[in-house]
Amino acid sequence: MIGVLILTLLILLFLTVPIFAALALSALVVFAIYFPGQGMDLMLAQSMVKSCDSFPLMAIPFFMLVGTLMSKGGLAKKLVDIAEAFTGNSAGGLGTAAIVASMLFAAISGSGPATAAAIGGIMIPAMAKQGYGKEYSASLLAAGSTIGPVIPPSIPMIMFAVTIGCSTTTLFMAGVIPGLLMGVGLIVYNKWISKRKDYRGESLSEEKGSKAKTIKEGIWALLMPVIVLGGIYSGIFTPTESAVVGVVYSLAVSKFIYKTLTWQGLKESLVDAAITSATIMILFGGANTFGRILTLGDIPATIAGGILSVTSSKIVIMILINLILLVVGMFIDTNSSVILFAPIVVPLLTQLGYHEIFIGVMMVVNLCIGMLTPPLGPNLFITMRIGGVSLEKTLPSALATIVILYIVLAVMIIFPELVLCLPRLLGMI
């Protein structure tokens, strides 16, 4: 049964069938062969719907809508203005502002591609005007947008929590320090490159007035992550409820305070969020059904036992798993990878003494770097399209940012308490 499942999936992927359809069709083939005459289409449909029938998963469409509303309603631009006001006129200041703005937007949207589109669409043209190379700008913004699913809220972390059955709030808290480390690493890299290539210019904020004025104008946008994350960690509302609060807040601020959200913008926001959310949910249904068949075949336990029979070294196993995730991230999107590989990786690493919260954050960081690496690399291709540059010219600078992010990942793995210290401090674990 498992052989048929895997072989069918590989054939469909080779034929370039979309991943969500390949996963669902693989499960359908297994149902047809091993459960004939038992309403296989109904079994598949029920399994997919039941997989998506989860309160925590309801956060996904709302967080996607928050991101699109902030982009269309001008709140993302306000966050960029604030970040740029403090960093724009220093060496590499605008690049630093781009990373800071990505981190701020990450604390709201939970999506890497959304961060790449929203912040990249604003910052890449601005950086080009100040003399930054377009290839460098595209790679830097693509790397910055990988922070989107790491700094909470995070859609892949929601997927991991639902798949494994752990606390979403604890995962969110554990992602704060790794996300900040990724941002700091990219800022240091940007400063070094900017000094070498003399990337500098006048701060855009000088055209608008003082820093105080910029902050005053953007304070309502800056309050968004405070309200959303503060509500989660204080226990006032759940992650799903915080997403709804974020939608209401972004609607009210962009429509009645900034008055920048048009009816056309609202329509586009709703359509974009609906399409993206539908794609993620059908993907979750297919991947979860696929994963259930693997579990029925006892594949996760078999793989874990096989690896442990070869070596019991924590270092070797951790390196092996991260290399596998590195390759997987190049070909399969983050959400699918989390659903498929979490049931395999978690039992193996927990036997070696690693906490499931650490495992979840490690997997998300590794797989998010995959959003920067071709041939999939959605973040990179989004920023390349915005900058109007080719992959061949962008790839060298993108590889440098990938190295920086993997150094951060290595530091996390060597010092797991960097990930777990905040949840432990707050008594979450």
Short mmCIF file of C-alpha atoms in Angstrom, two decimals, residues 66-377:
data_model
loop_
_atom_site.label_atom_id
_atom_site.label_comp_id
_atom_site.label_asym_id
_atom_site.label_seq_id
_atom_site.Cartn_x
_atom_site.Cartn_y
_atom_site.Cartn_z
CA VAL A 66 -5.01 40.89 7.57
CA GLY A 67 -1.96 40.83 5.29
CA THR A 68 -3.87 41.76 2.15
CA LEU A 69 -5.83 44.51 3.94
CA MET A 70 -2.62 46.04 5.31
CA SER A 71 -1.09 45.99 1.85
CA LYS A 72 -4.12 47.45 0.03
CA GLY A 73 -5.09 49.78 2.89
CA GLY A 74 -1.71 51.46 3.26
CA LEU A 75 -0.80 50.15 6.71
CA ALA A 76 2.20 48.27 5.28
CA LYS A 77 3.47 51.55 3.83
CA LYS A 78 3.24 53.17 7.26
CA LEU A 79 5.34 50.39 8.76
CA VAL A 80 7.94 50.94 6.03
CA ASP A 81 7.98 54.68 6.75
CA ILE A 82 8.65 54.08 10.44
CA ALA A 83 11.44 51.58 9.77
CA GLU A 84 12.99 53.86 7.16
CA ALA A 85 12.79 56.95 9.40
CA PHE A 86 15.30 55.44 11.82
CA THR A 87 17.64 53.74 9.37
CA GLY A 88 17.30 55.35 5.95
CA ASN A 89 20.24 57.78 5.95
CA SER A 90 22.92 55.45 7.33
CA ALA A 91 25.16 53.13 5.33
CA GLY A 92 22.82 50.54 3.90
CA GLY A 93 20.02 52.28 5.76
CA LEU A 94 17.29 51.60 3.25
CA GLY A 95 18.24 47.92 3.11
CA THR A 96 18.11 47.79 6.90
CA ALA A 97 14.73 49.50 6.79
CA ALA A 98 13.53 46.83 4.38
CA ILE A 99 14.52 44.06 6.82
CA VAL A 100 12.98 45.85 9.81
CA ALA A 101 9.78 46.48 7.84
CA SER A 102 9.68 42.79 6.88
CA MET A 103 9.99 41.85 10.55
CA LEU A 104 7.17 44.22 11.50
CA PHE A 105 4.93 42.92 8.73
CA ALA A 106 5.87 39.37 9.71
CA ALA A 107 4.40 40.06 13.15
CA ILE A 108 1.03 40.46 11.46
CA SER A 109 0.66 38.41 8.27
CA GLY A 110 2.31 35.05 9.07
CA SER A 111 3.13 34.48 5.38
CA GLY A 112 6.43 34.72 3.53
CA PRO A 113 5.04 35.41 0.03
CA ALA A 114 2.66 38.04 1.46
CA THR A 115 5.61 39.79 3.12
CA ALA A 116 7.65 39.60 -0.09
CA ALA A 117 4.85 41.12 -2.15
CA ALA A 118 3.79 43.82 0.32
CA ILE A 119 7.20 45.07 1.49
CA GLY A 120 9.09 44.23 -1.70
CA GLY A 121 6.61 46.18 -3.80
CA ILE A 122 7.38 49.29 -1.75
CA MET A 123 11.07 48.90 -0.94
CA ILE A 124 12.66 47.47 -4.10
CA PRO A 125 11.76 50.49 -6.31
CA ALA A 126 12.82 52.86 -3.50
CA MET A 127 16.17 51.06 -3.10
CA ALA A 128 16.74 51.19 -6.85
CA LYS A 129 16.25 54.99 -6.79
CA GLN A 130 18.94 55.30 -4.14
CA GLY A 131 21.48 53.31 -6.15
CA TYR A 132 21.06 49.81 -4.76
CA GLY A 133 21.54 47.03 -7.29
CA LYS A 134 18.20 45.56 -8.29
CA GLU A 135 19.53 42.01 -7.98
CA TYR A 136 20.82 42.73 -4.49
CA SER A 137 17.56 44.41 -3.48
CA ALA A 138 15.48 41.48 -4.75
CA SER A 139 17.61 38.90 -2.92
CA LEU A 140 17.66 40.92 0.32
CA LEU A 141 13.87 41.36 0.34
CA ALA A 142 13.35 37.68 -0.52
CA ALA A 143 15.56 36.72 2.43
CA GLY A 144 13.79 39.20 4.72
CA SER A 145 10.40 37.77 3.77
CA THR A 146 11.46 34.30 5.00
CA ILE A 147 11.10 35.80 8.49
CA GLY A 148 7.36 36.14 7.81
CA PRO A 149 6.40 32.61 8.91
CA VAL A 150 8.91 32.56 11.81
CA ILE A 151 8.05 35.67 13.82
CA PRO A 152 4.50 35.02 15.10
CA PRO A 153 1.82 34.72 13.93
CA SER A 154 2.89 31.93 11.59
CA ILE A 155 0.78 29.84 9.23
CA PRO A 156 3.30 26.94 9.05
CA MET A 157 3.43 26.88 12.85
CA ILE A 158 -0.35 26.60 12.95
CA MET A 159 -0.05 23.66 10.53
CA PHE A 160 2.58 22.02 12.74
CA ALA A 161 0.53 22.51 15.91
CA VAL A 162 -2.60 21.01 14.35
CA THR A 163 -0.66 18.08 12.85
CA ILE A 164 1.27 17.19 16.00
CA GLY A 165 -1.28 18.35 18.58
CA CYS A 166 0.86 20.86 20.47
CA SER A 167 0.14 24.44 21.60
CA THR A 168 0.01 27.06 18.86
CA THR A 169 0.60 29.87 21.37
CA THR A 170 3.74 28.18 22.72
CA LEU A 171 5.07 27.68 19.18
CA PHE A 172 4.42 31.35 18.45
CA MET A 173 6.37 32.43 21.51
CA ALA A 174 9.25 30.10 20.63
CA GLY A 175 9.52 31.67 17.17
CA VAL A 176 10.24 35.20 18.43
CA ILE A 177 13.99 34.89 19.14
CA PRO A 178 14.81 32.83 16.01
CA GLY A 179 12.95 35.40 13.88
CA LEU A 180 14.86 38.26 15.50
CA LEU A 181 18.16 36.41 14.98
CA MET A 182 17.36 35.96 11.29
CA GLY A 183 16.64 39.69 11.01
CA VAL A 184 19.83 40.68 12.84
CA GLY A 185 21.90 38.35 10.66
CA LEU A 186 20.52 39.91 7.49
CA ILE A 187 21.00 43.46 8.83
CA VAL A 188 24.67 42.75 9.62
CA TYR A 189 25.15 41.27 6.15
CA ASN A 190 23.43 44.26 4.55
CA LYS A 191 25.62 46.72 6.47
CA TRP A 192 28.77 44.90 5.34
CA ILE A 193 27.72 44.77 1.67
CA SER A 194 26.51 48.38 1.72
CA LYS A 195 29.82 49.68 3.04
CA ARG A 196 31.68 47.75 0.36
CA LYS A 197 29.44 49.00 -2.45
CA ASP A 198 28.66 52.41 -0.92
CA TYR A 199 24.91 51.89 -0.80
CA ARG A 200 23.62 54.99 0.97
CA GLY A 201 21.33 57.94 0.33
CA GLU A 202 19.06 60.51 1.86
CA SER A 203 16.35 59.21 4.13
CA LEU A 204 12.94 59.25 2.48
CA SER A 205 11.52 60.36 5.81
CA GLU A 206 13.28 63.72 5.45
CA GLU A 207 10.84 64.58 2.68
CA LYS A 208 7.93 64.02 5.04
CA GLY A 209 9.25 65.75 8.14
CA SER A 210 10.73 64.63 11.41
CA LYS A 211 10.91 61.14 12.84
CA ALA A 212 8.35 62.15 15.45
CA LYS A 213 5.89 63.08 12.73
CA THR A 214 6.48 59.80 10.89
CA ILE A 215 5.90 57.79 14.07
CA LYS A 216 2.78 59.80 14.89
CA GLU A 217 1.36 59.12 11.44
CA GLY A 218 2.21 55.42 11.62
CA ILE A 219 1.37 54.70 15.26
CA TRP A 220 -1.94 53.05 14.36
CA ALA A 221 -0.17 50.62 12.04
CA LEU A 222 2.52 50.01 14.65
CA LEU A 223 -0.13 49.08 17.21
CA MET A 224 -1.37 46.19 15.07
CA PRO A 225 1.27 43.61 16.12
CA VAL A 226 1.02 44.86 19.71
CA ILE A 227 -2.72 44.20 19.78
CA VAL A 228 -2.60 40.88 17.91
CA LEU A 229 0.38 39.33 19.71
CA GLY A 230 -0.29 41.01 23.04
CA GLY A 231 -3.81 39.59 23.05
CA ILE A 232 -2.51 36.08 22.37
CA TYR A 233 0.23 36.04 24.99
CA SER A 234 -1.87 37.74 27.65
CA GLY A 235 -4.54 35.09 27.20
CA ILE A 236 -7.23 37.59 26.23
CA PHE A 237 -7.95 35.68 23.03
CA THR A 238 -6.76 32.65 21.09
CA PRO A 239 -4.62 32.87 17.91
CA THR A 240 -7.76 32.36 15.82
CA GLU A 241 -9.61 35.11 17.66
CA SER A 242 -6.57 37.38 17.36
CA ALA A 243 -6.69 36.98 13.59
CA VAL A 244 -10.31 38.16 13.56
CA VAL A 245 -9.40 41.10 15.80
CA GLY A 246 -6.60 41.94 13.35
CA VAL A 247 -9.03 41.98 10.43
CA VAL A 248 -11.46 44.29 12.23
CA TYR A 249 -8.65 46.58 13.38
CA SER A 250 -7.01 46.85 9.95
CA LEU A 251 -10.40 47.55 8.34
CA ALA A 252 -11.24 50.29 10.84
CA VAL A 253 -7.83 51.98 10.72
CA SER A 254 -7.36 51.90 6.95
CA LYS A 255 -10.94 53.00 6.23
CA PHE A 256 -11.73 55.54 8.94
CA ILE A 257 -8.35 56.82 10.21
CA TYR A 258 -5.97 56.71 7.24
CA LYS A 259 -8.89 56.69 4.75
CA THR A 260 -6.75 54.83 2.22
CA LEU A 261 -8.84 51.68 1.71
CA THR A 262 -11.14 51.91 -1.30
CA TRP A 263 -14.00 49.58 -2.14
CA GLN A 264 -11.89 48.24 -5.00
CA GLY A 265 -9.02 47.64 -2.59
CA LEU A 266 -11.35 45.84 -0.17
CA LYS A 267 -12.66 43.64 -2.98
CA GLU A 268 -9.12 42.77 -4.10
CA SER A 269 -8.10 42.01 -0.52
CA LEU A 270 -11.01 39.64 -0.01
CA VAL A 271 -10.43 37.86 -3.32
CA ASP A 272 -6.66 37.50 -2.79
CA ALA A 273 -7.10 36.21 0.76
CA ALA A 274 -9.86 33.80 -0.30
CA ILE A 275 -7.81 32.31 -3.15
CA THR A 276 -4.68 31.90 -1.03
CA SER A 277 -6.60 30.49 1.93
CA ALA A 278 -8.51 28.04 -0.26
CA THR A 279 -5.23 26.85 -1.75
CA ILE A 280 -3.74 26.29 1.70
CA MET A 281 -6.80 24.51 3.08
CA ILE A 282 -7.19 22.10 0.17
CA LEU A 283 -3.46 21.48 0.41
CA PHE A 284 -3.82 20.68 4.11
CA GLY A 285 -6.68 18.31 3.40
CA GLY A 286 -4.76 16.39 0.75
CA ALA A 287 -1.49 16.31 2.70
CA ASN A 288 -3.21 15.27 5.93
CA THR A 289 -5.01 12.41 4.18
CA PHE A 290 -1.71 11.34 2.61
CA GLY A 291 -0.06 11.49 6.03
CA ARG A 292 -2.80 9.36 7.61
CA ILE A 293 -2.13 6.58 5.11
CA LEU A 294 1.58 6.77 5.97
CA THR A 295 0.68 6.48 9.64
CA LEU A 296 -1.56 3.47 8.96
CA GLY A 297 1.43 1.84 7.33
CA ASP A 298 3.53 2.66 10.39
CA ILE A 299 5.99 4.48 8.13
CA PRO A 300 7.06 7.20 10.62
CA ALA A 301 7.99 4.60 13.25
CA THR A 302 9.74 2.44 10.64
CA ILE A 303 11.84 5.34 9.39
CA ALA A 304 12.71 6.44 12.93
CA GLY A 305 13.69 2.89 13.87
CA GLY A 306 15.77 2.51 10.72
CA ILE A 307 17.74 5.69 11.36
CA LEU A 308 18.31 4.84 15.02
CA SER A 309 19.51 1.38 14.05
CA VAL A 310 22.23 2.94 11.88
CA THR A 311 23.37 5.60 14.34
CA SER A 312 22.34 6.94 17.73
CA SER A 313 24.43 10.10 17.47
CA LYS A 314 22.26 13.18 18.03
CA ILE A 315 24.60 15.29 15.94
CA VAL A 316 24.60 12.95 12.94
CA ILE A 317 20.83 12.48 13.03
CA MET A 318 20.19 16.21 13.38
CA ILE A 319 22.50 17.01 10.45
CA LEU A 320 20.84 14.29 8.35
CA ILE A 321 17.33 15.55 9.08
CA ASN A 322 18.23 19.15 8.31
CA LEU A 323 19.88 18.15 5.04
CA ILE A 324 16.72 16.27 4.07
CA LEU A 325 14.56 19.26 5.00
CA LEU A 326 16.90 21.51 3.01
CA VAL A 327 16.35 19.43 -0.14
CA VAL A 328 12.61 19.06 0.54
CA GLY A 329 12.27 22.83 0.95
CA MET A 330 13.69 23.34 -2.53
CA PHE A 331 10.93 21.33 -4.18
CA ILE A 332 7.87 21.29 -1.88
CA ASP A 333 6.14 24.28 -0.30
CA THR A 334 6.54 24.87 3.42
CA ASN A 335 3.00 24.00 4.51
CA SER A 336 2.97 20.67 2.65
CA SER A 337 6.41 19.78 3.98
CA VAL A 338 5.37 20.49 7.57
CA ILE A 339 2.30 18.27 7.32
CA LEU A 340 4.14 15.43 5.59
CA PHE A 341 7.37 15.35 7.57
CA ALA A 342 6.37 16.47 11.08
CA PRO A 343 4.87 13.04 11.94
CA ILE A 344 8.18 11.45 10.89
CA VAL A 345 10.65 13.93 12.37
CA VAL A 346 8.95 14.59 15.73
CA PRO A 347 8.90 10.97 17.05
CA LEU A 348 12.53 10.49 16.01
CA LEU A 349 13.90 13.66 17.61
CA THR A 350 11.79 13.40 20.76
CA GLN A 351 13.43 10.00 21.36
CA LEU A 352 16.75 11.85 21.30
CA GLY A 353 15.57 14.31 23.95
CA TYR A 354 14.52 17.29 21.84
CA HIS A 355 11.33 19.15 22.79
CA GLU A 356 8.54 19.11 20.19
CA ILE A 357 8.29 22.91 20.34
CA PHE A 358 11.97 23.22 19.41
CA ILE A 359 11.48 20.67 16.62
CA GLY A 360 8.56 22.66 15.23
CA VAL A 361 10.47 25.95 15.14
CA MET A 362 13.55 24.26 13.67
CA MET A 363 11.47 22.68 10.89
CA VAL A 364 9.70 25.94 10.08
CA VAL A 365 12.95 27.94 9.92
CA ASN A 366 14.63 25.33 7.71
CA LEU A 367 11.69 24.97 5.36
CA CYS A 368 11.14 28.74 5.19
CA ILE A 369 14.68 29.14 3.89
CA GLY A 370 13.47 26.81 1.14
CA MET A 371 11.14 29.62 0.02
CA LEU A 372 14.32 31.44 -1.01
CA THR A 373 15.95 28.53 -2.86
CA PRO A 374 15.15 27.54 -6.47
CA PRO A 375 13.59 25.68 -8.16
CA LEU A 376 10.55 26.49 -5.97
CA GLY A 377 11.67 29.66 -4.14
#
